[in-house]
Short mmCIF file of C-alpha atoms in Angstrom, two decimals:
data_model
loop_
_atom_site.label_atom_id
_atom_site.label_comp_id
_atom_site.label_asym_id
_atom_site.label_seq_id
_atom_site.Cartn_x
_atom_site.Cartn_y
_atom_site.Cartn_z
CA MET A 17 269.86 42.56 48.55
CA PHE A 18 273.17 40.81 50.24
CA LEU A 19 276.24 41.47 48.33
CA TYR A 20 277.47 38.45 49.46
CA THR A 21 278.75 37.55 45.54
CA LYS A 22 280.37 40.80 45.31
CA ASN A 23 282.59 40.25 48.29
CA PHE A 24 283.36 36.72 47.92
CA GLU A 25 286.92 36.94 46.58
CA GLU A 26 287.87 39.42 49.04
CA GLN A 27 286.30 37.40 51.86
CA LYS A 28 287.99 33.87 50.47
CA GLU A 29 291.49 35.55 50.64
CA LYS A 30 291.02 36.82 54.42
CA ALA A 31 289.84 33.23 55.35
CA MET A 32 292.79 31.10 53.70
CA VAL A 33 295.14 33.75 55.16
CA GLY A 34 293.55 32.74 58.71
CA LEU A 35 293.17 29.02 57.51
CA ARG A 36 297.11 28.88 56.69
CA LYS A 37 297.78 30.57 59.92
CA ALA A 38 295.74 28.00 61.89
CA LEU A 39 297.29 25.04 60.56
CA GLU A 40 300.84 26.62 61.15
CA GLU A 41 299.54 26.57 64.60
CA ASP A 42 298.26 22.91 64.64
CA LYS A 43 294.67 24.35 65.80
CA VAL A 44 292.87 22.12 63.10
CA ASP A 45 291.57 18.74 63.52
CA HIS A 46 293.86 16.48 61.28
CA ASP A 47 291.39 13.91 60.15
CA ILE A 48 289.35 17.03 58.55
CA ILE A 49 292.38 18.74 56.70
CA PRO A 50 292.12 17.06 53.45
CA LEU A 51 288.21 17.73 53.44
CA LEU A 52 289.21 21.43 53.83
CA GLU A 53 291.90 21.32 51.23
CA LYS A 54 289.25 20.12 48.57
CA ILE A 55 286.59 22.38 49.42
CA ASN A 56 288.92 25.50 49.17
CA ALA A 57 290.23 24.30 45.85
CA LEU A 58 286.67 24.67 44.44
CA ASP A 59 286.02 28.16 42.72
CA ASN A 60 283.07 29.10 44.19
CA TYR A 61 283.55 28.14 48.39
CA PHE A 62 285.82 28.40 51.11
CA THR A 63 285.88 27.03 54.57
CA THR A 64 285.71 29.36 57.57
CA SER A 65 285.59 26.94 60.43
CA SER A 66 285.48 23.16 61.12
CA CYS A 67 285.30 20.56 63.80
CA SER A 68 285.52 16.99 62.86
CA GLY A 69 283.34 15.78 65.72
CA ARG A 70 284.43 15.10 69.28
CA VAL A 71 283.57 13.21 72.53
CA SER A 72 283.88 15.23 75.84
CA VAL A 73 283.50 15.12 79.29
CA MET A 74 282.55 18.59 80.59
CA GLU A 75 281.90 20.44 84.18
CA MET A 76 279.03 23.27 83.59
CA PRO A 77 277.42 25.31 86.25
CA TYR A 78 274.43 24.66 84.42
CA PHE A 79 273.42 23.20 81.37
CA GLY A 80 274.31 25.68 78.14
CA ASP A 81 276.42 28.05 80.25
CA LYS A 82 279.21 27.80 77.81
CA LEU A 83 281.31 30.70 79.25
CA ASN A 84 281.84 28.98 82.61
CA SER A 85 282.25 25.32 81.37
CA ALA A 86 285.15 23.19 81.62
CA TRP A 87 286.63 20.39 79.58
CA LEU A 88 287.62 17.46 81.69
CA GLY A 89 288.54 15.58 78.77
CA LYS A 90 287.90 16.17 75.02
CA TRP A 91 288.71 13.62 71.80
CA HIS A 92 288.34 13.71 68.17
CA ARG A 93 288.63 9.75 67.94
CA GLU A 94 287.04 6.94 69.70
CA VAL A 95 287.71 6.53 73.43
CA THR A 96 288.26 4.03 76.15
CA VAL A 97 286.32 3.60 78.86
CA GLU A 98 289.73 4.25 81.19
CA GLU A 99 290.19 7.65 79.14
CA VAL A 100 286.75 8.67 80.12
CA LEU A 101 286.95 7.43 83.83
CA GLY A 102 289.97 9.46 83.97
CA ALA A 103 288.35 12.55 83.01
CA ILE A 104 285.55 12.08 85.05
CA GLY A 105 287.66 11.43 88.40
CA LYS A 106 288.55 15.39 88.09
CA HIS A 107 285.22 16.41 88.44
CA LYS A 108 284.68 18.63 91.66
CA THR A 109 281.99 21.06 90.88
CA GLY A 110 278.78 21.98 88.83
CA GLN A 111 277.13 19.60 86.48
CA LEU A 112 278.98 16.95 84.96
CA TRP A 113 278.20 15.88 81.24
CA PHE A 114 278.85 13.12 78.76
CA LEU A 115 278.92 14.98 75.46
CA VAL A 116 278.85 13.77 72.03
CA ARG A 117 278.94 16.26 68.86
CA SER A 118 278.92 15.74 64.92
CA PRO A 119 281.21 17.36 62.83
CA ILE A 120 280.52 20.90 62.05
CA LEU A 121 281.91 22.41 59.09
CA HIS A 122 280.86 26.32 57.88
CA VAL A 123 281.40 26.80 54.13
CA ALA A 124 280.93 30.10 52.42
CA ALA A 125 279.28 30.06 48.94
CA ARG A 126 279.85 32.16 46.15
CA THR A 127 275.62 32.30 45.17
CA MET A 128 272.65 31.18 46.67
CA GLU A 129 272.83 28.54 43.78
CA ASP A 130 276.15 27.38 45.23
CA ALA A 131 274.84 27.15 48.45
CA VAL A 132 272.01 25.12 47.80
CA LYS A 133 274.09 22.51 45.81
CA LEU A 134 276.35 21.87 48.75
CA LEU A 135 273.45 21.92 51.16
CA ASN A 136 271.79 19.21 49.45
CA LEU A 137 274.81 17.43 48.83
CA SER A 138 275.47 17.52 52.37
CA ILE A 139 271.97 16.22 53.40
CA GLY A 140 272.30 13.60 50.63
CA LEU A 141 275.22 12.56 52.48
CA GLY A 142 274.00 12.07 55.70
CA PHE A 143 274.35 15.48 57.21
CA LYS A 144 270.71 15.87 58.00
CA TYR A 145 271.05 19.06 60.12
CA SER A 146 272.81 21.08 57.60
CA ASN A 147 271.47 24.28 56.66
CA ILE A 148 272.02 27.81 55.62
CA LYS A 149 273.53 29.38 58.88
CA SER A 150 273.80 33.00 57.83
CA VAL A 151 273.02 35.51 55.20
CA SER A 152 275.09 38.94 55.07
CA HIS A 153 276.75 41.36 52.68
CA LYS A 154 280.21 39.41 53.81
CA LYS A 155 279.09 36.08 53.58
CA LEU A 156 276.54 33.39 52.40
CA LEU A 157 277.77 30.48 55.04
CA VAL A 158 276.17 27.06 54.75
CA GLU A 159 276.70 24.78 57.94
CA ILE A 160 277.37 21.16 57.45
CA ARG A 161 276.27 18.98 60.57
CA SER A 162 274.86 15.57 61.19
CA THR A 163 272.38 14.26 63.77
CA GLU A 164 274.91 11.92 66.12
CA ARG A 165 274.61 13.60 69.66
CA MET A 166 274.70 12.74 73.04
CA ASP A 167 274.16 14.45 76.31
CA VAL A 168 274.20 12.55 79.23
CA PRO A 169 274.38 13.93 82.79
CA LEU A 170 277.10 12.12 85.09
CA GLY A 171 276.70 13.72 88.63
CA GLU A 172 276.87 17.21 90.08
CA GLY A 173 279.06 19.03 92.96
CA GLY A 174 281.50 16.01 93.06
CA GLU A 175 278.91 13.34 93.46
CA LEU A 176 278.67 10.76 90.47
CA TRP A 177 275.22 9.62 89.75
CA VAL A 178 276.20 6.46 87.43
CA GLY A 179 278.86 3.52 87.99
CA GLU A 180 281.81 2.25 85.93
CA GLU A 181 279.35 -0.19 83.97
CA TYR A 182 277.06 2.55 82.66
CA ILE A 183 280.13 4.67 81.67
CA GLU A 184 280.99 1.31 79.45
CA ARG A 185 277.65 1.37 77.63
CA ILE A 186 277.64 4.87 76.94
CA VAL A 187 281.52 4.86 75.86
CA ASN A 188 280.36 1.74 73.36
CA LEU A 189 277.72 3.73 72.14
CA SER A 190 279.41 7.19 71.75
CA ASN A 191 282.26 5.15 69.82
CA ALA A 192 279.71 3.84 67.37
CA GLN A 193 278.35 7.46 66.53
CA MET A 194 281.85 8.43 66.10
CA ARG A 195 282.32 5.76 63.57
CA ARG A 196 279.16 6.96 61.71
CA PHE A 197 279.94 10.30 61.31
CA LYS A 198 283.47 9.81 60.31
CA GLY A 199 282.10 7.68 57.54
CA LYS A 200 280.12 10.28 56.59
CA LEU A 201 282.88 12.82 56.63
CA LYS A 202 284.91 10.47 54.41
CA ARG A 203 281.92 10.35 51.96
CA LEU A 204 281.84 13.93 51.63
CA GLU A 205 285.66 13.91 50.87
CA ASP A 206 285.06 11.31 48.10
CA GLU A 207 282.02 13.31 46.73
CA ILE A 208 282.73 17.18 47.16
CA GLY A 209 284.74 17.46 43.79
CA ASN A 210 281.28 16.73 41.97
CA LEU A 211 280.50 20.38 42.79
CA LYS A 212 283.14 21.66 40.22
CA LYS A 213 280.80 20.83 37.24
CA MET B 18 267.51 32.41 40.43
CA PHE B 19 264.89 30.87 42.63
CA LEU B 20 260.98 32.00 42.70
CA TYR B 21 259.85 31.31 45.70
CA THR B 22 258.77 35.27 46.28
CA LYS B 23 256.62 34.68 43.15
CA ASN B 24 255.31 31.77 44.67
CA PHE B 25 254.74 33.29 48.29
CA GLU B 26 250.99 33.90 48.02
CA GLU B 27 249.69 30.58 46.52
CA GLN B 28 252.12 28.34 48.79
CA LYS B 29 250.72 30.40 51.82
CA GLU B 30 247.21 29.84 50.91
CA LYS B 31 247.82 26.03 50.72
CA ALA B 32 249.76 26.06 54.16
CA MET B 33 246.77 27.73 55.71
CA VAL B 34 244.32 25.40 54.35
CA GLY B 35 246.58 22.58 55.91
CA LEU B 36 246.73 24.64 59.41
CA ARG B 37 243.43 25.00 59.42
CA LYS B 38 243.06 21.18 59.18
CA ALA B 39 245.47 20.22 61.45
CA LEU B 40 244.10 22.46 64.03
CA GLU B 41 240.39 20.79 63.36
CA GLU B 42 241.90 17.24 63.94
CA ASP B 43 243.72 18.53 67.05
CA LYS B 44 246.97 17.81 65.77
CA VAL B 45 249.16 21.16 66.84
CA ASP B 46 250.49 21.35 70.23
CA HIS B 47 248.08 23.67 72.11
CA ASP B 48 250.65 26.03 73.75
CA ILE B 49 252.09 26.97 70.46
CA ILE B 50 249.00 27.98 68.60
CA PRO B 51 248.85 31.85 69.36
CA LEU B 52 252.56 32.18 68.03
CA LEU B 53 251.34 30.20 64.76
CA GLU B 54 248.68 32.63 64.66
CA LYS B 55 250.76 35.97 65.25
CA ILE B 56 253.11 34.68 62.61
CA ASN B 57 250.55 33.61 60.07
CA ALA B 58 248.81 37.38 60.70
CA LEU B 59 252.30 38.77 59.13
CA ASP B 60 251.98 39.49 55.54
CA ASN B 61 255.50 38.10 54.63
CA TYR B 62 255.53 34.68 56.69
CA PHE B 63 253.70 31.50 57.33
CA THR B 64 254.36 28.41 59.21
CA THR B 65 254.43 25.14 57.83
CA SER B 66 255.00 22.73 60.64
CA SER B 67 256.19 23.15 64.54
CA CYS B 68 256.63 21.37 67.65
CA SER B 69 256.53 23.30 70.97
CA GLY B 70 259.16 21.18 72.63
CA ARG B 71 259.25 17.49 74.25
CA VAL B 72 260.61 15.08 76.45
CA SER B 73 260.21 11.40 75.74
CA VAL B 74 261.07 7.82 76.36
CA MET B 75 261.91 6.25 73.16
CA GLU B 76 262.68 2.35 71.88
CA MET B 77 264.72 2.19 68.81
CA PRO B 78 266.80 -0.69 67.22
CA TYR B 79 269.70 1.70 67.21
CA PHE B 80 270.12 5.46 67.48
CA GLY B 81 268.83 7.12 64.69
CA ASP B 82 266.76 4.67 63.27
CA LYS B 83 263.73 6.83 63.36
CA LEU B 84 261.74 4.51 61.18
CA ASN B 85 261.61 1.48 63.68
CA SER B 86 261.44 3.70 66.79
CA ALA B 87 258.35 3.53 69.24
CA TRP B 88 257.34 6.24 71.83
CA LEU B 89 256.62 4.72 75.21
CA GLY B 90 255.91 8.21 76.10
CA LYS B 91 255.83 11.72 75.08
CA TRP B 92 255.07 14.87 76.64
CA HIS B 93 254.99 18.54 75.60
CA ARG B 94 255.14 19.78 78.99
CA GLU B 95 257.07 18.95 82.44
CA VAL B 96 256.67 15.69 83.44
CA THR B 97 256.94 13.72 87.00
CA VAL B 98 259.26 10.62 87.95
CA GLU B 99 255.93 8.55 87.81
CA GLU B 100 254.98 9.27 84.64
CA VAL B 101 258.69 8.60 83.01
CA LEU B 102 259.28 5.48 85.06
CA GLY B 103 256.05 4.05 83.88
CA ALA B 104 256.83 4.72 80.08
CA ILE B 105 260.25 2.98 81.14
CA GLY B 106 258.22 -0.05 82.36
CA LYS B 107 256.88 -0.75 78.99
CA HIS B 108 260.33 -1.40 77.54
CA LYS B 109 261.08 -4.77 76.28
CA THR B 110 263.49 -4.61 72.93
CA GLY B 111 266.22 -2.44 71.33
CA GLN B 112 267.89 0.35 72.83
CA LEU B 113 266.00 2.57 75.26
CA TRP B 114 266.35 6.18 75.43
CA PHE B 115 265.38 9.39 77.30
CA LEU B 116 265.29 12.26 74.89
CA VAL B 117 264.39 16.22 75.29
CA ARG B 118 263.90 18.51 72.18
CA SER B 119 263.85 21.98 71.98
CA PRO B 120 260.76 23.67 69.89
CA ILE B 121 261.04 23.71 66.21
CA LEU B 122 259.26 26.03 64.13
CA HIS B 123 259.06 25.98 60.12
CA VAL B 124 258.45 29.45 58.69
CA ALA B 125 258.15 30.09 55.12
CA ALA B 126 259.36 33.82 54.19
CA ARG B 127 258.62 36.19 51.11
CA THR B 128 261.82 37.38 50.54
CA MET B 129 265.57 36.65 51.55
CA GLU B 130 265.58 39.79 53.68
CA ASP B 131 262.55 38.80 55.43
CA ALA B 132 263.94 35.69 56.08
CA VAL B 133 267.17 36.78 57.54
CA LYS B 134 264.77 39.49 59.96
CA LEU B 135 263.24 36.57 61.45
CA LEU B 136 266.30 34.38 61.63
CA ASN B 137 268.12 37.08 63.57
CA LEU B 138 265.01 37.73 65.80
CA SER B 139 264.95 34.46 66.67
CA ILE B 140 268.58 34.01 67.39
CA GLY B 141 268.48 36.92 69.75
CA LEU B 142 265.77 35.50 71.75
CA GLY B 143 267.82 32.75 72.50
CA PHE B 144 266.75 30.28 69.52
CA LYS B 145 270.44 29.66 68.99
CA TYR B 146 270.30 26.98 66.28
CA SER B 147 268.05 28.93 64.31
CA ASN B 148 268.95 28.67 60.39
CA ILE B 149 267.56 28.89 56.68
CA LYS B 150 266.58 24.95 56.59
CA SER B 151 265.75 25.03 52.51
CA VAL B 152 265.63 27.24 49.59
CA SER B 153 263.35 26.33 46.59
CA HIS B 154 261.34 27.60 44.01
CA LYS B 155 258.44 26.81 46.25
CA LYS B 156 259.63 28.18 49.55
CA LEU B 157 261.91 29.89 51.41
CA LEU B 158 262.32 27.99 55.09
CA VAL B 159 263.52 29.22 58.23
CA GLU B 160 263.63 26.85 60.92
CA ILE B 161 263.55 28.04 64.61
CA ARG B 162 265.07 26.08 67.18
CA SER B 163 267.05 26.24 70.59
CA THR B 164 269.89 24.21 71.82
CA GLU B 165 268.15 22.35 74.71
CA ARG B 166 268.72 18.94 74.30
CA MET B 167 269.19 15.64 76.04
CA ASP B 168 269.99 11.84 74.58
CA VAL B 169 270.41 9.65 77.66
CA PRO B 170 270.63 5.88 77.08
CA LEU B 171 268.85 4.24 79.78
CA GLY B 172 269.00 0.52 78.67
CA GLU B 173 268.81 -2.46 76.01
CA GLY B 174 267.03 -5.70 75.40
CA GLY B 175 264.48 -5.06 78.17
CA GLU B 176 267.73 -4.74 80.50
CA LEU B 177 267.57 -1.04 82.35
CA TRP B 178 271.31 0.30 83.07
CA VAL B 179 270.12 3.21 85.75
CA GLY B 180 268.19 3.41 88.84
CA GLU B 181 265.44 5.35 89.93
CA GLU B 182 267.47 7.64 91.56
CA TYR B 183 269.15 8.62 88.25
CA ILE B 184 265.81 8.66 86.70
CA GLU B 185 264.58 11.69 89.15
CA ARG B 186 267.76 13.67 88.50
CA ILE B 187 267.18 13.52 84.56
CA VAL B 188 263.65 14.54 85.19
CA ASN B 189 264.71 17.45 87.19
CA LEU B 190 267.19 18.49 84.18
CA SER B 191 264.85 18.13 81.50
CA ASN B 192 262.05 19.79 83.81
CA ALA B 193 264.21 22.65 83.81
CA GLN B 194 265.29 22.88 80.22
CA MET B 195 261.41 22.58 79.35
CA ARG B 196 260.69 25.82 81.36
CA ARG B 197 263.81 27.17 79.71
CA PHE B 198 262.42 26.98 76.14
CA LYS B 199 259.30 27.39 76.88
CA GLY B 200 259.90 30.92 78.22
CA LYS B 201 261.79 31.60 75.08
CA LEU B 202 258.72 30.41 73.16
CA LYS B 203 256.90 33.12 74.87
CA ARG B 204 259.46 35.77 74.56
CA LEU B 205 258.98 35.19 70.68
CA GLU B 206 255.59 35.14 70.77
CA ASP B 207 255.72 38.90 72.48
CA GLU B 208 258.21 39.80 69.96
CA ILE B 209 257.18 38.33 66.72
CA GLY B 210 254.82 41.29 66.09
CA ASN B 211 257.78 43.64 65.51
CA LEU B 212 258.40 42.16 62.20
CA LYS B 213 255.48 44.09 60.67
CA LYS B 214 257.47 47.31 60.79
#
């Protein structure tokens, strides 16, 4: 038996202190704040972390080595070709990647029934990779996540493998993905109140 | 309350009938069969679906439209540049993508404790995107999944955006990802018996 229901109120209080601090320090993506507030206003849920989705240019020694990776550019909105070219211009070492990541929200639920309700709502609104991320005495954690993603190798060791025309293509595609998942976030914001019933 | 524990034996029996049929029809990736057998030999688990990981060349009207997508080439192993170029040569319409997907296994567990044990083992062995995919009266389903992935746009409407040299680069990268996740599958196969204890 996991004791997450018993510990829910205490954990929610802690998380809300952390969120207020993050908000004061301007560490929360602005366009996701209204959604976080709506979730935390619900009796049976609270948020523990979030990202509103992003596009980035990243340098890494090899794929998956997050520890030694460095962002040359990172945006939580649509980007211009010039912005991406500017970031690419800083490339010096390791592998260079163009990445798109869908929004991701971690939401603790009071009971398994509450978790499954949120999971099903999220999947129904297009967040098809949503799942229960972890179950422990402290927390029962739902992950809300969508399928949009790009992982495009651009070069290595200071050398570029693609030209400006290709960058323009992938910027257009990534902006389309960005519009798509921002639309899903908006729908979630509109519908999340239904979990009150 | 979800009744998956009560329905476990009945659901396992059904799944095993389905698996035997899929094996007879040669519909299961060969290199994952020993792992499936080891999981299904455990009292508290059974597999419901699996893919051993793949690289593919796909044509789709737009990203995410699975329904109208077509594989021009699909492999569950390392590939050669020639094989990939052969698949690309068939491109005529829509968006053309080069895709790598990590292995994915769906495993039903008898109890939440069993699910969390499998989840933690999988994450510990490098399957960092593992999660509890769904909870219902019928099944409590763990998804075992890793982070390796590539989504590279190659062209559109019959036009190619990249040259052969770039294809060679991404084939090398995808083969490295393939070796990495096949290694993880092997480790899971070695360790899965520990769940018997």
